Amino acid sequence: MSSDDFDSHLRKLMAWHFGDATGSPFWLGKRATLGFDPVGEVQGAADLLRFPDISAELRSVPAGDLIPQGLADQPFRVYDSGGTTGAPKRIVDSGYRSRLLEWAHGKLVARGVPATGNWLHLGPSGPHVIGFDVSRYAALGNGIFYTVDLDPRWVKRLLGSGRPEQAEEYVQHLLDQAETILRSQDVAVLSTTPPLLEAICAREELYELVLAKVRAIIWAGTSISAESLRLVEEVFFPGTAVAGIYGNSLMGVAPQRERLAGDEYPCVFEAFPETTRLELVDEHGEQVGYGERGRVRLHLVAEEMFLPNILERDSAVRVAPTSPGGPDGLADVQTFATVDDVAVIEGVY
């Protein structure tokens, strides 16, 4: 989607989110406090910077207030963020996430992930949205969806309170369950996190099962170094398709794009261009240049949710788009050590 198309989409959604008959109670309640007319004055993506960052309010606002009245007859789900920097933030979703994931699934297939087959998700389910995401990928390929549920908040609590040995015991408990599934079931795609993938590689019998049976590995949830990614792809799983996904509850997903000749970084993520703009900014909020590192700033403009001007907990390197007017890429995503004076513990997710 070109910049002009996105601006047209944005103007349409301003009328939707701030229309008396269609907007959510949350944004309609904000309208008088903005100091400008969002319907008449927001004409393009640059105008989204006029909105306040409302992400902290998502920790406590009643979820029902986030639902647009124009979609009040639709069933909604509520998902939480990881709660890494405090109480979790909440989003609502009806059908948007499914549309986003159809696009993302196509990107994963282009990276070599099998278009059909069964999936094993070794990671969080509810209230985290990633469980729904992976189940959707499996359904799009008419595959069976196996799960081993991970509670990342419990791991972070263990690590934050100085109990790493219990966190390790919990990790082994998760791997036990994954091994049970892989011994008897046909699994084409494994979805997990970099720390759990590392733990799999250190457990010989489980590693051999994954190597023999799994045709693609999806990693998401925490950062991974370029060297660790090289080891996964070239040493541990040289014949397996490996693809990363950057994302979270608020922004959705930005899957790894295809590698291009001349790419400096082994993994470059791109967000859904129809609804999402990801910018990388310096400490003054100004966009950094290509090849420079900046903090991720999110603008999400969808029917279900309007999330402008959100500063995320991550930083990344800005990569030039692959086509004129296309979205910027993000590479070498890293999590800040602290956000708003709160220590960030990645844990295993």
PDB file of N, CA, C and O in Angstrom, residues 50-102:
ATOM      1  N   ARG A  50       0.025  13.942  16.426  1.00  0.00           N
ATOM      2  CA  ARG A  50      -0.724  14.897  17.251  1.00  0.00           C
ATOM      3  C   ARG A  50      -1.467  14.192  18.385  1.00  0.00           C
ATOM      4  O   ARG A  50      -1.858  14.838  19.354  1.00  0.00           O
ATOM      5  N   PHE A  51      -1.658  12.880  18.245  1.00  0.00           N
ATOM      6  CA  PHE A  51      -2.381  12.139  19.277  1.00  0.00           C
ATOM      7  C   PHE A  51      -1.459  11.803  20.442  1.00  0.00           C
ATOM      8  O   PHE A  51      -0.257  11.600  20.257  1.00  0.00           O
ATOM      9  N   PRO A  52      -2.018  11.705  21.651  1.00  0.00           N
ATOM     10  CA  PRO A  52      -1.212  11.257  22.789  1.00  0.00           C
ATOM     11  C   PRO A  52      -0.978   9.759  22.739  1.00  0.00           C
ATOM     12  O   PRO A  52      -1.746   9.020  22.105  1.00  0.00           O
ATOM     13  N   ASP A  53       0.087   9.310  23.374  1.00  0.00           N
ATOM     14  CA  ASP A  53       0.345   7.877  23.545  1.00  0.00           C
ATOM     15  C   ASP A  53      -0.580   7.390  24.658  1.00  0.00           C
ATOM     16  O   ASP A  53      -0.403   7.708  25.831  1.00  0.00           O
ATOM     17  N   ILE A  54      -1.573   6.595  24.268  1.00  0.00           N
ATOM     18  CA  ILE A  54      -2.591   6.154  25.240  1.00  0.00           C
ATOM     19  C   ILE A  54      -2.323   4.741  25.758  1.00  0.00           C
ATOM     20  O   ILE A  54      -3.180   4.135  26.405  1.00  0.00           O
ATOM     21  N   SER A  55      -1.139   4.207  25.476  1.00  0.00           N
ATOM     22  CA  SER A  55      -0.881   2.797  25.803  1.00  0.00           C
ATOM     23  C   SER A  55      -1.025   2.513  27.293  1.00  0.00           C
ATOM     24  O   SER A  55      -1.510   1.437  27.683  1.00  0.00           O
ATOM     25  N   ALA A  56      -0.619   3.454  28.165  1.00  0.00           N
ATOM     26  CA  ALA A  56      -0.731   3.209  29.608  1.00  0.00           C
ATOM     27  C   ALA A  56      -2.185   3.057  30.027  1.00  0.00           C
ATOM     28  O   ALA A  56      -2.502   2.304  30.961  1.00  0.00           O
ATOM     29  N   GLU A  57      -3.083   3.750  29.342  1.00  0.00           N
ATOM     30  CA  GLU A  57      -4.503   3.656  29.691  1.00  0.00           C
ATOM     31  C   GLU A  57      -5.083   2.287  29.356  1.00  0.00           C
ATOM     32  O   GLU A  57      -6.113   1.885  29.928  1.00  0.00           O
ATOM     33  N   LEU A  58      -4.440   1.567  28.449  1.00  0.00           N
ATOM     34  CA  LEU A  58      -4.930   0.242  28.084  1.00  0.00           C
ATOM     35  C   LEU A  58      -4.734  -0.772  29.208  1.00  0.00           C
ATOM     36  O   LEU A  58      -5.252  -1.886  29.136  1.00  0.00           O
ATOM     37  N   ARG A  59      -4.006  -0.392  30.250  1.00  0.00           N
ATOM     38  CA  ARG A  59      -3.839  -1.275  31.405  1.00  0.00           C
ATOM     39  C   ARG A  59      -5.105  -1.354  32.252  1.00  0.00           C
ATOM     40  O   ARG A  59      -5.319  -2.336  32.971  1.00  0.00           O
ATOM     41  N   SER A  60      -5.941  -0.331  32.204  1.00  0.00           N
ATOM     42  CA  SER A  60      -7.068  -0.270  33.146  1.00  0.00           C
ATOM     43  C   SER A  60      -8.415   0.037  32.512  1.00  0.00           C
ATOM     44  O   SER A  60      -9.449  -0.159  33.161  1.00  0.00           O
ATOM     45  N   VAL A  61      -8.455   0.526  31.270  1.00  0.00           N
ATOM     46  CA  VAL A  61      -9.735   0.868  30.666  1.00  0.00           C
ATOM     47  C   VAL A  61     -10.594  -0.389  30.508  1.00  0.00           C
ATOM     48  O   VAL A  61     -10.096  -1.451  30.151  1.00  0.00           O
ATOM     49  N   PRO A  62     -11.905  -0.317  30.807  1.00  0.00           N
ATOM     50  CA  PRO A  62     -12.773  -1.479  30.558  1.00  0.00           C
ATOM     51  C   PRO A  62     -12.730  -1.877  29.085  1.00  0.00           C
ATOM     52  O   PRO A  62     -12.851  -1.019  28.203  1.00  0.00           O
ATOM     53  N   ALA A  63     -12.527  -3.135  28.820  1.00  0.00           N
ATOM     54  CA  ALA A  63     -12.370  -3.593  27.442  1.00  0.00           C
ATOM     55  C   ALA A  63     -13.573  -3.222  26.587  1.00  0.00           C
ATOM     56  O   ALA A  63     -13.425  -2.920  25.390  1.00  0.00           O
ATOM     57  N   GLY A  64     -14.760  -3.235  27.181  1.00  0.00           N
ATOM     58  CA  GLY A  64     -15.953  -2.889  26.420  1.00  0.00           C
ATOM     59  C   GLY A  64     -15.919  -1.481  25.872  1.00  0.00           C
ATOM     60  O   GLY A  64     -16.516  -1.200  24.825  1.00  0.00           O
ATOM     61  N   ASP A  65     -15.198  -0.584  26.538  1.00  0.00           N
ATOM     62  CA  ASP A  65     -15.098   0.797  26.064  1.00  0.00           C
ATOM     63  C   ASP A  65     -14.225   0.920  24.825  1.00  0.00           C
ATOM     64  O   ASP A  65     -14.244   1.952  24.147  1.00  0.00           O
ATOM     65  N   LEU A  66     -13.442  -0.103  24.528  1.00  0.00           N
ATOM     66  CA  LEU A  66     -12.573  -0.080  23.349  1.00  0.00           C
ATOM     67  C   LEU A  66     -13.286  -0.560  22.084  1.00  0.00           C
ATOM     68  O   LEU A  66     -12.765  -0.389  20.980  1.00  0.00           O
ATOM     69  N   ILE A  67     -14.439  -1.166  22.231  1.00  0.00           N
ATOM     70  CA  ILE A  67     -15.141  -1.745  21.085  1.00  0.00           C
ATOM     71  C   ILE A  67     -15.899  -0.660  20.328  1.00  0.00           C
ATOM     72  O   ILE A  67     -16.753   0.025  20.901  1.00  0.00           O
ATOM     73  N   PRO A  68     -15.621  -0.459  19.031  1.00  0.00           N
ATOM     74  CA  PRO A  68     -16.364   0.526  18.240  1.00  0.00           C
ATOM     75  C   PRO A  68     -17.854   0.165  18.190  1.00  0.00           C
ATOM     76  O   PRO A  68     -18.212  -1.010  18.007  1.00  0.00           O
ATOM     77  N   GLN A  69     -18.677   1.168  18.343  1.00  0.00           N
ATOM     78  CA  GLN A  69     -20.124   0.911  18.315  1.00  0.00           C
ATOM     79  C   GLN A  69     -20.581   0.376  16.970  1.00  0.00           C
ATOM     80  O   GLN A  69     -21.575  -0.358  16.894  1.00  0.00           O
ATOM     81  N   GLY A  70     -19.852   0.705  15.918  1.00  0.00           N
ATOM     82  CA  GLY A  70     -20.194   0.182  14.607  1.00  0.00           C
ATOM     83  C   GLY A  70     -19.977  -1.313  14.473  1.00  0.00           C
ATOM     84  O   GLY A  70     -20.442  -1.929  13.506  1.00  0.00           O
ATOM     85  N   LEU A  71     -19.273  -1.915  15.439  1.00  0.00           N
ATOM     86  CA  LEU A  71     -19.034  -3.366  15.433  1.00  0.00           C
ATOM     87  C   LEU A  71     -19.667  -4.038  16.657  1.00  0.00           C
ATOM     88  O   LEU A  71     -19.300  -5.156  17.008  1.00  0.00           O
ATOM     89  N   ALA A  72     -20.594  -3.369  17.283  1.00  0.00           N
ATOM     90  CA  ALA A  72     -21.165  -3.867  18.531  1.00  0.00           C
ATOM     91  C   ALA A  72     -21.886  -5.195  18.362  1.00  0.00           C
ATOM     92  O   ALA A  72     -22.076  -5.934  19.341  1.00  0.00           O
ATOM     93  N   ASP A  73     -22.297  -5.529  17.127  1.00  0.00           N
ATOM     94  CA  ASP A  73     -23.001  -6.795  16.902  1.00  0.00           C
ATOM     95  C   ASP A  73     -22.040  -7.946  16.616  1.00  0.00           C
ATOM     96  O   ASP A  73     -22.483  -9.078  16.363  1.00  0.00           O
ATOM     97  N   GLN A  74     -20.727  -7.694  16.649  1.00  0.00           N
ATOM     98  CA  GLN A  74     -19.733  -8.714  16.357  1.00  0.00           C
ATOM     99  C   GLN A  74     -19.170  -9.307  17.656  1.00  0.00           C
ATOM    100  O   GLN A  74     -19.057  -8.621  18.659  1.00  0.00           O
ATOM    101  N   PRO A  75     -18.816 -10.599  17.641  1.00  0.00           N
ATOM    102  CA  PRO A  75     -18.152 -11.177  18.820  1.00  0.00           C
ATOM    103  C   PRO A  75     -16.734 -10.662  18.932  1.00  0.00           C
ATOM    104  O   PRO A  75     -16.028 -10.545  17.923  1.00  0.00           O
ATOM    105  N   PHE A  76     -16.305 -10.356  20.144  1.00  0.00           N
ATOM    106  CA  PHE A  76     -14.959  -9.830  20.367  1.00  0.00           C
ATOM    107  C   PHE A  76     -14.196 -10.706  21.343  1.00  0.00           C
ATOM    108  O   PHE A  76     -14.774 -11.328  22.230  1.00  0.00           O
ATOM    109  N   ARG A  77     -12.867 -10.721  21.152  1.00  0.00           N
ATOM    110  CA  ARG A  77     -11.952 -11.369  22.080  1.00  0.00           C
ATOM    111  C   ARG A  77     -11.079 -10.294  22.713  1.00  0.00           C
ATOM    112  O   ARG A  77     -10.821  -9.250  22.102  1.00  0.00           O
ATOM    113  N   VAL A  78     -10.597 -10.566  23.922  1.00  0.00           N
ATOM    114  CA  VAL A  78      -9.690  -9.657  24.612  1.00  0.00           C
ATOM    115  C   VAL A  78      -8.351 -10.363  24.785  1.00  0.00           C
ATOM    116  O   VAL A  78      -8.308 -11.518  25.220  1.00  0.00           O
ATOM    117  N   TYR A  79      -7.270  -9.670  24.432  1.00  0.00           N
ATOM    118  CA  TYR A  79      -5.926 -10.210  24.606  1.00  0.00           C
ATOM    119  C   TYR A  79      -5.090  -9.256  25.437  1.00  0.00           C
ATOM    120  O   TYR A  79      -5.276  -8.037  25.387  1.00  0.00           O
ATOM    121  N   ASP A  80      -4.163  -9.823  26.194  1.00  0.00           N
ATOM    122  CA  ASP A  80      -3.264  -9.045  27.042  1.00  0.00           C
ATOM    123  C   ASP A  80      -1.875  -8.969  26.428  1.00  0.00           C
ATOM    124  O   ASP A  80      -1.430  -9.893  25.733  1.00  0.00           O
ATOM    125  N   SER A  81      -1.175  -7.893  26.762  1.00  0.00           N
ATOM    126  CA  SER A  81       0.257  -7.837  26.495  1.00  0.00           C
ATOM    127  C   SER A  81       0.969  -8.703  27.527  1.00  0.00           C
ATOM    128  O   SER A  81       0.351  -9.247  28.445  1.00  0.00           O
ATOM    129  N   GLY A  82       2.275  -8.810  27.398  1.00  0.00           N
ATOM    130  CA  GLY A  82       3.030  -9.685  28.289  1.00  0.00           C
ATOM    131  C   GLY A  82       3.118  -9.200  29.716  1.00  0.00           C
ATOM    132  O   GLY A  82       3.463  -9.963  30.616  1.00  0.00           O
ATOM    133  N   GLY A  83       2.839  -7.905  29.954  1.00  0.00           N
ATOM    134  CA  GLY A  83       2.955  -7.382  31.302  1.00  0.00           C
ATOM    135  C   GLY A  83       4.390  -7.210  31.756  1.00  0.00           C
ATOM    136  O   GLY A  83       4.665  -7.163  32.955  1.00  0.00           O
ATOM    137  N   THR A  84       5.313  -7.070  30.806  1.00  0.00           N
ATOM    138  CA  THR A  84       6.730  -6.972  31.144  1.00  0.00           C
ATOM    139  C   THR A  84       7.049  -5.687  31.890  1.00  0.00           C
ATOM    140  O   THR A  84       7.905  -5.655  32.768  1.00  0.00           O
ATOM    141  N   THR A  85       6.355  -4.602  31.552  1.00  0.00           N
ATOM    142  CA  THR A  85       6.662  -3.296  32.145  1.00  0.00           C
ATOM    143  C   THR A  85       5.572  -2.820  33.087  1.00  0.00           C
ATOM    144  O   THR A  85       5.423  -1.625  33.324  1.00  0.00           O
ATOM    145  N   GLY A  86       4.811  -3.742  33.665  1.00  0.00           N
ATOM    146  CA  GLY A  86       3.745  -3.369  34.585  1.00  0.00           C
ATOM    147  C   GLY A  86       2.509  -4.195  34.314  1.00  0.00           C
ATOM    148  O   GLY A  86       2.578  -5.274  33.723  1.00  0.00           O
ATOM    149  N   ALA A  87       1.359  -3.688  34.756  1.00  0.00           N
ATOM    150  CA  ALA A  87       0.096  -4.382  34.488  1.00  0.00           C
ATOM    151  C   ALA A  87      -0.087  -4.535  32.982  1.00  0.00           C
ATOM    152  O   ALA A  87       0.304  -3.658  32.206  1.00  0.00           O
ATOM    153  N   PRO A  88      -0.642  -5.649  32.527  1.00  0.00           N
ATOM    154  CA  PRO A  88      -0.773  -5.864  31.080  1.00  0.00           C
ATOM    155  C   PRO A  88      -1.707  -4.853  30.423  1.00  0.00           C
ATOM    156  O   PRO A  88      -2.671  -4.386  31.029  1.00  0.00           O
ATOM    157  N   LYS A  89      -1.402  -4.546  29.173  1.00  0.00           N
ATOM    158  CA  LYS A  89      -2.295  -3.725  28.353  1.00  0.00           C
ATOM    159  C   LYS A  89      -3.253  -4.669  27.631  1.00  0.00           C
ATOM    160  O   LYS A  89      -2.921  -5.814  27.347  1.00  0.00           O
ATOM    161  N   ARG A  90      -4.438  -4.169  27.317  1.00  0.00           N
ATOM    162  CA  ARG A  90      -5.448  -5.021  26.675  1.00  0.00           C
ATOM    163  C   ARG A  90      -5.867  -4.443  25.328  1.00  0.00           C
ATOM    164  O   ARG A  90      -5.973  -3.239  25.161  1.00  0.00           O
ATOM    165  N   ILE A  91      -6.119  -5.347  24.409  1.00  0.00           N
ATOM    166  CA  ILE A  91      -6.689  -4.976  23.125  1.00  0.00           C
ATOM    167  C   ILE A  91      -7.942  -5.818  22.900  1.00  0.00           C
ATOM    168  O   ILE A  91      -8.154  -6.837  23.566  1.00  0.00           O
ATOM    169  N   VAL A  92      -8.765  -5.372  21.956  1.00  0.00           N
ATOM    170  CA  VAL A  92      -9.941  -6.137  21.562  1.00  0.00           C
ATOM    171  C   VAL A  92      -9.818  -6.480  20.083  1.00  0.00           C
ATOM    172  O   VAL A  92      -9.180  -5.753  19.313  1.00  0.00           O
ATOM    173  N   ASP A  93     -10.406  -7.590  19.689  1.00  0.00           N
ATOM    174  CA  ASP A  93     -10.309  -8.022  18.298  1.00  0.00           C
ATOM    175  C   ASP A  93     -11.566  -8.776  17.913  1.00  0.00           C
ATOM    176  O   ASP A  93     -12.105  -9.578  18.685  1.00  0.00           O
ATOM    177  N   SER A  94     -12.017  -8.518  16.694  1.00  0.00           N
ATOM    178  CA  SER A  94     -13.126  -9.273  16.120  1.00  0.00           C
ATOM    179  C   SER A  94     -12.604 -10.066  14.931  1.00  0.00           C
ATOM    180  O   SER A  94     -12.203 -11.203  15.069  1.00  0.00           O
ATOM    181  N   GLY A  95     -12.505  -9.461  13.771  1.00  0.00           N
ATOM    182  CA  GLY A  95     -12.005 -10.199  12.609  1.00  0.00           C
ATOM    183  C   GLY A  95     -10.697  -9.694  12.056  1.00  0.00           C
ATOM    184  O   GLY A  95     -10.104 -10.328  11.170  1.00  0.00           O
ATOM    185  N   TYR A  96     -10.213  -8.562  12.569  1.00  0.00           N
ATOM    186  CA  TYR A  96      -9.008  -7.962  11.984  1.00  0.00           C
ATOM    187  C   TYR A  96      -7.804  -8.877  12.076  1.00  0.00           C
ATOM    188  O   TYR A  96      -7.043  -9.041  11.115  1.00  0.00           O
ATOM    189  N   ARG A  97      -7.605  -9.490  13.231  1.00  0.00           N
ATOM    190  CA  ARG A  97      -6.400 -10.307  13.428  1.00  0.00           C
ATOM    191  C   ARG A  97      -6.343 -11.444  12.405  1.00  0.00           C
ATOM    192  O   ARG A  97      -5.278 -11.774  11.895  1.00  0.00           O
ATOM    193  N   SER A  98      -7.491 -12.024  12.091  1.00  0.00           N
ATOM    194  CA  SER A  98      -7.507 -13.110  11.117  1.00  0.00           C
ATOM    195  C   SER A  98      -7.081 -12.619   9.736  1.00  0.00           C
ATOM    196  O   SER A  98      -6.355 -13.306   9.006  1.00  0.00           O
ATOM    197  N   ARG A  99      -7.530 -11.433   9.350  1.00  0.00           N
ATOM    198  CA  ARG A  99      -7.131 -10.882   8.048  1.00  0.00           C
ATOM    199  C   ARG A  99      -5.631 -10.606   8.012  1.00  0.00           C
ATOM    200  O   ARG A  99      -4.956 -10.881   7.007  1.00  0.00           O
ATOM    201  N   LEU A 100      -5.112 -10.054   9.100  1.00  0.00           N
ATOM    202  CA  LEU A 100      -3.678  -9.790   9.199  1.00  0.00           C
ATOM    203  C   LEU A 100      -2.878 -11.083   9.065  1.00  0.00           C
ATOM    204  O   LEU A 100      -1.851 -11.140   8.374  1.00  0.00           O
ATOM    205  N   LEU A 101      -3.360 -12.144   9.701  1.00  0.00           N
ATOM    206  CA  LEU A 101      -2.605 -13.394   9.724  1.00  0.00           C
ATOM    207  C   LEU A 101      -2.628 -14.113   8.376  1.00  0.00           C
ATOM    208  O   LEU A 101      -1.697 -14.858   8.061  1.00  0.00           O
ATOM    209  N   GLU A 102      -3.660 -13.909   7.588  1.00  0.00           N
ATOM    210  CA  GLU A 102      -3.662 -14.470   6.240  1.00  0.00           C
ATOM    211  C   GLU A 102      -2.501 -13.877   5.429  1.00  0.00           C
ATOM    212  O   GLU A 102      -1.806 -14.589   4.703  1.00  0.00           O
TER     213      GLU A 102
END
